Coordinates of C-alpha atoms in Angstrom, one line a residue:
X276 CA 140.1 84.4 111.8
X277 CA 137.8 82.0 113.7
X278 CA 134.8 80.9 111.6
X279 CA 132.7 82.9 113.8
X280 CA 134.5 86.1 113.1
X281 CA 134.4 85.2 109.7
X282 CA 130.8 85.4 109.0
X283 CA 130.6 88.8 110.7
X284 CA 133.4 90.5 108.9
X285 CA 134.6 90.2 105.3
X286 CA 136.2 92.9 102.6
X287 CA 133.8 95.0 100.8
X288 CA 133.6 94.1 96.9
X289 CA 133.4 97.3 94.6
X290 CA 130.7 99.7 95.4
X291 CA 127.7 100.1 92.7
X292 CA 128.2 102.9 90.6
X293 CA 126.8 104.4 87.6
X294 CA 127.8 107.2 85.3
X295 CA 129.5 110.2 86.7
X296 CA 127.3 111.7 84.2
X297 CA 123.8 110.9 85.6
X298 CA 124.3 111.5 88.5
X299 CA 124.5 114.5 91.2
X300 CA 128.5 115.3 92.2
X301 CA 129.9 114.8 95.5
X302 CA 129.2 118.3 96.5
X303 CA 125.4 118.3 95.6
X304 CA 124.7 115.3 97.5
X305 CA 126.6 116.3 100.8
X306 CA 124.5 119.4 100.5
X307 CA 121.2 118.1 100.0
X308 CA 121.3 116.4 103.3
X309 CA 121.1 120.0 105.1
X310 CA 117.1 120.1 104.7
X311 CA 116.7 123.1 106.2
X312 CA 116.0 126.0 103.5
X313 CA 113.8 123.1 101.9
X314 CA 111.7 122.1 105.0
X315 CA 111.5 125.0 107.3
X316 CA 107.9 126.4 106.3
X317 CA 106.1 123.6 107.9
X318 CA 107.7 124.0 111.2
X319 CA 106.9 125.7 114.4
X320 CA 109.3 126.7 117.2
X321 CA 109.1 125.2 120.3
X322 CA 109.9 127.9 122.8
X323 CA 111.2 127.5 126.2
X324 CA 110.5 129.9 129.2
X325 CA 114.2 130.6 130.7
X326 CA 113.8 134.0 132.9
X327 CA 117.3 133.3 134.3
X328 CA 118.9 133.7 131.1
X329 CA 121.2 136.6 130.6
X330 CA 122.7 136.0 127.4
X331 CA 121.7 138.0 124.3
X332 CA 122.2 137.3 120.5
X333 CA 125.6 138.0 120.3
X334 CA 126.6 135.3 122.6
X335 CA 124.6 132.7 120.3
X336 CA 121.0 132.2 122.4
X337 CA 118.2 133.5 121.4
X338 CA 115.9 135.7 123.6
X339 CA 112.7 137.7 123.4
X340 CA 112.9 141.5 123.4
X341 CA 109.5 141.4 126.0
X342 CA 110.0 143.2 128.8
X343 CA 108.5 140.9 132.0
X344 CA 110.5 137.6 131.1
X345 CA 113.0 135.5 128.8
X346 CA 112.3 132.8 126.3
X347 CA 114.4 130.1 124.6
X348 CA 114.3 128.4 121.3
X349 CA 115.0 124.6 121.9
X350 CA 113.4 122.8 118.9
X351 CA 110.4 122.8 115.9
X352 CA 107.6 120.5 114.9
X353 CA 105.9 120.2 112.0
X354 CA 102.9 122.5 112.4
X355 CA 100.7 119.6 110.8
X356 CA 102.4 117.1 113.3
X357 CA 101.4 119.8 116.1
X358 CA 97.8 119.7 114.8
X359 CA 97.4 116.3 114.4
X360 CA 98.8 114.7 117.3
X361 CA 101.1 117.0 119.8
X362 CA 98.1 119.2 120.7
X363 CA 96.2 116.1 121.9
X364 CA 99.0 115.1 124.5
X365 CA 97.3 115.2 128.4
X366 CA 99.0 114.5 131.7
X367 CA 97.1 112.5 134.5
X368 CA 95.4 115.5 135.4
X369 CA 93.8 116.2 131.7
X370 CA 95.8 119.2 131.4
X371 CA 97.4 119.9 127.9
X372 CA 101.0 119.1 127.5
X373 CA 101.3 122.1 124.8
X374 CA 99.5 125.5 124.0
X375 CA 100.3 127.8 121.0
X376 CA 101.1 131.0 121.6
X377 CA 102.2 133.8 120.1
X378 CA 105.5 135.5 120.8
X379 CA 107.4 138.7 119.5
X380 CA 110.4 137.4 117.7
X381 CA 113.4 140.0 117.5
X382 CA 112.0 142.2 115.7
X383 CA 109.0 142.6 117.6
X384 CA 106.6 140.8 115.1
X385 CA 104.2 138.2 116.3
X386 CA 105.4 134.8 115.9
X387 CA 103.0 131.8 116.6
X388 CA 104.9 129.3 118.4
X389 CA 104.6 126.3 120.1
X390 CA 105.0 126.5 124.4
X391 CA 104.6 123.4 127.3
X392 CA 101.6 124.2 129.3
X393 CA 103.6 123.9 132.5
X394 CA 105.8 126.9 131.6
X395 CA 102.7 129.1 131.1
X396 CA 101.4 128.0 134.8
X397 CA 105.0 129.0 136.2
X398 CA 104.8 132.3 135.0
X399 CA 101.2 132.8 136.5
X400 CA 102.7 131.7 139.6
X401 CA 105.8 133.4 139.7
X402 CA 104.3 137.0 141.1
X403 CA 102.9 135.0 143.7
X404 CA 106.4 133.4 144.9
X405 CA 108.5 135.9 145.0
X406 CA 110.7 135.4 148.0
X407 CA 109.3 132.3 148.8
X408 CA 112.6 129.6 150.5
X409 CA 113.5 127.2 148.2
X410 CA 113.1 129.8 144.7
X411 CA 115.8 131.5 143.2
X412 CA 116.0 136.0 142.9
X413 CA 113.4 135.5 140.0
X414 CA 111.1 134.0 141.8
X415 CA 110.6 130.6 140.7
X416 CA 112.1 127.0 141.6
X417 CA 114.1 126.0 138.7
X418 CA 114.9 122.5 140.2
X419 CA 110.9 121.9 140.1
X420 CA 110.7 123.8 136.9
X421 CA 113.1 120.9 135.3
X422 CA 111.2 118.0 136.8
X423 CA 107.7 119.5 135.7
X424 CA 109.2 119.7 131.8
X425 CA 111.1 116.8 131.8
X426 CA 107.4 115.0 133.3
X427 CA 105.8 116.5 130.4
X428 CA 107.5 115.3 128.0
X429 CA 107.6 111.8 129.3
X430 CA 103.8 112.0 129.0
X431 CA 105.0 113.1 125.0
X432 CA 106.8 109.7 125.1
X433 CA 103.5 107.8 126.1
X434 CA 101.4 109.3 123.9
X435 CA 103.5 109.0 120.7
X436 CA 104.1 105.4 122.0
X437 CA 100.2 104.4 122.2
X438 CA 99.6 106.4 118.6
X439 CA 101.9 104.2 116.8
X440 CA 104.1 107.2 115.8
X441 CA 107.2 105.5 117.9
X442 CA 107.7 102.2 118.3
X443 CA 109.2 102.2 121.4
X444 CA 110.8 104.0 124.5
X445 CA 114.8 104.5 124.3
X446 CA 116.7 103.8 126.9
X447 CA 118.8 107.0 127.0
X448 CA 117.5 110.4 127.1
X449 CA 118.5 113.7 125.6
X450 CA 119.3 116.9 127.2
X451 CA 117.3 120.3 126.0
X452 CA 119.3 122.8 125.7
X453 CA 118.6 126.8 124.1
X454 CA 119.4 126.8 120.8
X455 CA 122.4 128.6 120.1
X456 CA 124.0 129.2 116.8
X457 CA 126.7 127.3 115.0
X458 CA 129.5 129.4 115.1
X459 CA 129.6 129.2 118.8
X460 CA 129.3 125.3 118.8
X461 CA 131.4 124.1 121.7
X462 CA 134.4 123.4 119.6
X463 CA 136.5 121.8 122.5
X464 CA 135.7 118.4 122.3
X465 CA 134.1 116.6 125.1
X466 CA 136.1 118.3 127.7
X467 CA 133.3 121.1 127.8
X468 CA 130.1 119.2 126.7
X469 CA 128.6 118.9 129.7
X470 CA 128.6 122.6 130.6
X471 CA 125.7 123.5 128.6
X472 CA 122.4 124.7 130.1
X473 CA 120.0 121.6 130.4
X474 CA 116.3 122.7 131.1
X475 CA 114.7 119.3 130.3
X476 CA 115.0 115.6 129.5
X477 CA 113.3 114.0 126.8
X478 CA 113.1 110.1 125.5
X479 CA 115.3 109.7 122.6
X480 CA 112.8 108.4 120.4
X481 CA 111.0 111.8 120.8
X482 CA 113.3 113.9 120.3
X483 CA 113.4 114.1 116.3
X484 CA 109.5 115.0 116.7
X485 CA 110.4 117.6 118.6
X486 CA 113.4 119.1 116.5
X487 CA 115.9 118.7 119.5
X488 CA 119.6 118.4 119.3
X489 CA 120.6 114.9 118.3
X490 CA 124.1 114.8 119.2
X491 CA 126.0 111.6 117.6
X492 CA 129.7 110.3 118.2
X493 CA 131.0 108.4 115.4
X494 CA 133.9 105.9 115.6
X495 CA 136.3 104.9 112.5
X496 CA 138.6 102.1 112.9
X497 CA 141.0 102.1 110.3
X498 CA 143.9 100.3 109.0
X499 CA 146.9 101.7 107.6
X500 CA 149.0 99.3 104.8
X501 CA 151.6 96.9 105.8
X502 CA 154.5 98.4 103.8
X503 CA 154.4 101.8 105.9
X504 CA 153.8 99.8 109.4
X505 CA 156.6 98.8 111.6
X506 CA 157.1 96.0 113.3
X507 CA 154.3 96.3 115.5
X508 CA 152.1 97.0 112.8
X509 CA 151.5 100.5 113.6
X510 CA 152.5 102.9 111.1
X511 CA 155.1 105.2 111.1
X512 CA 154.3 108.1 113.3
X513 CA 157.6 110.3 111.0
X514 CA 155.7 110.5 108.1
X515 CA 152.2 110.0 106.7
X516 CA 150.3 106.8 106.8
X517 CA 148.5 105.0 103.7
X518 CA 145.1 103.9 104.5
X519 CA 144.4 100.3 103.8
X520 CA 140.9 100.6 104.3
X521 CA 138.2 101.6 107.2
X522 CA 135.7 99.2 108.8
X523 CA 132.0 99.8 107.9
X524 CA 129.5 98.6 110.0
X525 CA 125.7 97.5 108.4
X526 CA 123.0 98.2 110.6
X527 CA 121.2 95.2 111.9
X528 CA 117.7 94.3 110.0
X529 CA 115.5 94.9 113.2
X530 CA 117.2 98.9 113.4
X531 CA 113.8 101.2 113.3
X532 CA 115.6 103.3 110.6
X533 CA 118.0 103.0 108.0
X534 CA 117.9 98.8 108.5
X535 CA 120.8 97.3 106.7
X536 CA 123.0 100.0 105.5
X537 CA 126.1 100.8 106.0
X538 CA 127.4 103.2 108.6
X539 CA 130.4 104.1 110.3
X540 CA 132.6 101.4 112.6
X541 CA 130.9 102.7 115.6
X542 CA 127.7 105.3 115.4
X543 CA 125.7 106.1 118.7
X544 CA 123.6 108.5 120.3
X545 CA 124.8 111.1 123.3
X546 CA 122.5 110.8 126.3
X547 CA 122.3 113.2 128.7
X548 CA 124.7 111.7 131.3
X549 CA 128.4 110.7 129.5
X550 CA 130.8 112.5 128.0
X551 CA 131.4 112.2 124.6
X552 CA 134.9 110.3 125.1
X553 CA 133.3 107.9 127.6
X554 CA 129.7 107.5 125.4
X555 CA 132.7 106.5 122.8
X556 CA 133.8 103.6 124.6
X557 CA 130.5 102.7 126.0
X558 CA 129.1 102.5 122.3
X559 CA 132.3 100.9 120.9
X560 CA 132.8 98.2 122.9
X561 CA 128.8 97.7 123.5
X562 CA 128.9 97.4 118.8
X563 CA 132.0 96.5 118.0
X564 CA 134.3 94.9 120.7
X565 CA 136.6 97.2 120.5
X566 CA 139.1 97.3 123.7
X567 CA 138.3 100.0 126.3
X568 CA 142.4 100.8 126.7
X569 CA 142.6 101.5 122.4
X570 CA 140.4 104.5 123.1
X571 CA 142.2 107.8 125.5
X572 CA 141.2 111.3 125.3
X573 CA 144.9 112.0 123.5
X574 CA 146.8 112.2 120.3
X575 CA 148.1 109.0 120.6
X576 CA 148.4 105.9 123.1
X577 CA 150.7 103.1 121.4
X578 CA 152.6 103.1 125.0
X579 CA 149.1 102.2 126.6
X580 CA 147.8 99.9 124.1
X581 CA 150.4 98.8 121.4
X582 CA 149.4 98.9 117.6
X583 CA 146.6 101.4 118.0
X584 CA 146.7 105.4 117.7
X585 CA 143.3 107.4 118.7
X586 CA 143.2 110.8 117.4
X587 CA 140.2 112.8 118.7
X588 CA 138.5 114.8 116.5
X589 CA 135.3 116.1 118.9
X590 CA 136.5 119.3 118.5
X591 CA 135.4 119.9 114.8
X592 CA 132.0 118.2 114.5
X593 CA 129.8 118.2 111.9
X594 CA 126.6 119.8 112.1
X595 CA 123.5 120.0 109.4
X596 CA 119.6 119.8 109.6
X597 CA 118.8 116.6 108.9
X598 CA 115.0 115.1 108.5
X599 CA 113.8 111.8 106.8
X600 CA 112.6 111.4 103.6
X601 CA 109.4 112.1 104.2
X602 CA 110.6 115.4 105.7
X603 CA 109.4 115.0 109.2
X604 CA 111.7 114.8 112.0
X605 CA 113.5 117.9 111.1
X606 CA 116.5 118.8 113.7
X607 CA 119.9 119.9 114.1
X608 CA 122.5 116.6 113.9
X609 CA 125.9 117.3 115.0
X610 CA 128.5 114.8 114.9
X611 CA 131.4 114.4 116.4
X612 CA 134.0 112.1 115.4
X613 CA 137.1 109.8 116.3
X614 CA 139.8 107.5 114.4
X615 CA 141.2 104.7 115.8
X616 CA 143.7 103.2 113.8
X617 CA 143.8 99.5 114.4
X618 CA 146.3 96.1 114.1
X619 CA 145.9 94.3 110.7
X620 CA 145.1 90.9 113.0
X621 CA 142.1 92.7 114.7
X622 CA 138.8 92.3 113.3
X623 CA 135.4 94.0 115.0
X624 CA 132.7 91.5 116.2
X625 CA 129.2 92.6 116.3
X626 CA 127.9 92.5 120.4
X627 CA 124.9 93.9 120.9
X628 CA 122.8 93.3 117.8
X629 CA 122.9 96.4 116.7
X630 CA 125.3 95.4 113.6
X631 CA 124.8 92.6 111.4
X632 CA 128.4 92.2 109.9
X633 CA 131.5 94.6 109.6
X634 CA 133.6 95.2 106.0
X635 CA 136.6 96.9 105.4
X636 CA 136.6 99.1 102.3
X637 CA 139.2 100.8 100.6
X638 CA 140.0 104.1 100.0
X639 CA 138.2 103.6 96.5
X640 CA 135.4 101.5 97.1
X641 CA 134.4 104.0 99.7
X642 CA 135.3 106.9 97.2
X643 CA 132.9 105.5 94.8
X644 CA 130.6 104.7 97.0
X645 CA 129.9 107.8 98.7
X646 CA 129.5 109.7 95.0
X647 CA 127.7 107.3 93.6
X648 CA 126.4 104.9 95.6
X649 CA 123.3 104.3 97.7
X650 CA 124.3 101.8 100.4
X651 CA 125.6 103.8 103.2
X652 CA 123.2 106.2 105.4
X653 CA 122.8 108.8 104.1
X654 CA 124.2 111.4 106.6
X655 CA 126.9 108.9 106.8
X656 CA 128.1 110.3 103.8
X657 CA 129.2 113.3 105.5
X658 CA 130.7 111.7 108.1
X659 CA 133.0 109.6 106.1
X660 CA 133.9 112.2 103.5
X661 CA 134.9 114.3 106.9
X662 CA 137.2 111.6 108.0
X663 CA 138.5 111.1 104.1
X664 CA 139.8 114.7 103.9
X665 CA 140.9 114.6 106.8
X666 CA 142.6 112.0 106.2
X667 CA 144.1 113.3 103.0
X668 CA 142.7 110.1 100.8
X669 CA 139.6 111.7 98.3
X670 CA 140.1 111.0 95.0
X671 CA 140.4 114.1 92.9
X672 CA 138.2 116.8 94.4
X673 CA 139.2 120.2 94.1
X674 CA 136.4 122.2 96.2
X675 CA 137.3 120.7 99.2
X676 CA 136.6 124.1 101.4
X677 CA 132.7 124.1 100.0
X678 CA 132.9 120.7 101.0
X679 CA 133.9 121.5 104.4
X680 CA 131.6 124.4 104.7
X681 CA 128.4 122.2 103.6
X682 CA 129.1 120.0 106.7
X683 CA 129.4 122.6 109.0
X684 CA 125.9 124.7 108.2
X685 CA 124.8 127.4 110.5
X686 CA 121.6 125.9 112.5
X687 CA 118.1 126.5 111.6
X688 CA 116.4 129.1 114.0
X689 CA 112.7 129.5 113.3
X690 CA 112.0 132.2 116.0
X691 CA 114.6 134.8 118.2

């Protein structure tokens, strides 16, 4: 190991821990990330006009019952937040950015909801364009319609920028999609991620304040132990591998949240315009400098890339409402996940600043660390627990199907 590498990657020493006995089990703490039965009474839905959506309830979108048009769920913000700041956002022209409304929910009760100010001036125009070139059977441009939104929240963008609430404008952006329920989560990996309906853009630092999907993929380079490798140093692919450990990564100082903890080998956000395999690659060779040829969309690739095997998880992601501790930022996180298992003479190197140092823990350390210990992020500590059942390696637990459900929670739908 060159001294370089050496001061960016090291073995993890024993977690912190306290008594078992004062402190929550591994259970409680998974579910007490999912924030949603705790936070949901100071959030409004943000509500999407979508006239050219034909899907009802049972197919997972949720749709008005009103007779002249169609609506979407695509996010929440604090009603507080709303108040204090999101009703005061302005385009160039001094027109508001937002209006609330009210709109019959399902079961034809009056919901106050929040609305973009733009989709209330396309459905005054809309009996006025009917069969005009360039709009679609239900009179309206939907192209434009896209472009107006995804204008209007750029102007979100600015004005959370100049009020201090973000510190700055991401680079990548995240699709807006109609909220759809949970159990009809595309569960095929990233082969049919891009096929959802997109009716906006919106700056990823926004998002959160908005209650939009933030979809991560999650990376976790492992190594499996000596004894059960061959001579390549893979392991056996007859029978099943021991884990040697799994490389953390701690988040650089200058992150905007969650500086200095621990998270997973590779953790980054999905923008609107890569596939989750390809956003993989992008992220882990952009924070770990890990090999673009270790990573293929199949079960394994040891004839591509010797001493590596990439299993793809993608299909199985994780999903839970997620907020910070103050409890803003409330929104769905799903996230999806890959192993990679790697050589024993291969170490990841931090590139782009956004990891301070890597460390391989063990099985234990990172058993006792996700029960009882505080350094990793916390909705990391789903993400790893996934990975260690999968896995087969956590220690002793015996309700491993209420685990798996608390990771997997049906989404929180404030209006339908």
């Amino acid at each position: 190991m060159s001294q370089k590498t050496s001061k960016c990657a090291s073995y993890a020493g024993a977690a912190t821990t306290t008594s078992s006995s004062h402190t929550p089990s591994l259970l409680k703490r998974i579910r007490a990330l999912d924030k949603s039965a705790e936070l949901s009474q100071r959030y409004t839905a943000l509500v999407l006009f979508h006239p050219c959506c034909s899907l009802n309830s049972d197919n997972g979108i949720n749709v008005s019952s009103a007779s002249d048009s169609l609506y979407v769920a695509v996010g929440h913000a604090e009603t507080s937040f709303i108040n204090s700041t999101l009703i005061h956002c302005k385009n160039e022209d001094g027109d508001p950015i937002f209006v609330k409304d009210k709109l019959p929910n399902e079961f034809g009760v009056m919901t106050e909801v929040l609305r973009l100010h733009v989709d209330l001036q396309t459905q005054k125009d809309m009996n006025q364009s009917q069969g005009r070139t360039g709009y679609n059977g239900d009179g309206y441009n939907s192209a434009k319609l896209f472009q107006n939104r995804t204008s209007a929240f750029e102007h979100v963008t600015n004005h959370l920028l100049t009020s201090e609430v973000i510190p700055r404008k991401h680079a990548d952006v995240y699709p807006i999609c109609p909220f759809v329920k949970s159990s009809t989560i595309d569960r095929s990996g990233g082969s049919e991620h891009d096929k959802k309906v997109v009716l906006a853009h919106v700056n990823r630092s926004t998002a959160p304040y908005l209650g939009i999907d933030c979809v991560g993929v999650h990376l976790h380079c492992y190594v499996c132990r000596h004894e059960e490798a061959g001579a390549t140093g893979s392991c056996d692919n007859n029978k099943k591998p021991t884990i040697k450990g799994v490389w953390l990564a701690k988040r650089a100082p200058t992150k905007s949240y969650h500086p200095n903890y621990w998270d997973t080998t590779v953790a980054g956000g999905q923008p609107a315009n890569l596939s989750l395999i390809d956003n993989t690659v992008k992220e882990a060779q952009e924070e770990a400098g890990v090999p673009a040829e270790w990573i293929q969309n199949e079960s394994t690739n040891t004839t591509i890339a010797p001493n590596t095997i990439f299993p793809d998880h993608t299909h199985d992601p994780l999903t839970m409402t997620t907020a910070k501790p103050d409890g803003t930022c409330l929104k769905r996180s799903v996230y999806y996940s890959c192993d990679l298992q790697v050589p024993h003479d291969w170490t990841p190197t931090p590139v782009d600043g956004e990891v301070s140092e890597f460390k391989l823990y063990s099985m234990k350390e990172l058993d006792e660390e996700l029960r009882f210990g505080n350094s990793v992020r916390p909705a990391m500590r789903a993400v790893l627990l996934d990975f260690m059942m999968r896995h087969g390696v956590l220690m002793g637990e015996q309700n491993s199907n209420e685990l798996r459900d608390a990771m997997r929670q049906e989404r929180l739908i404030l209006w339908r």
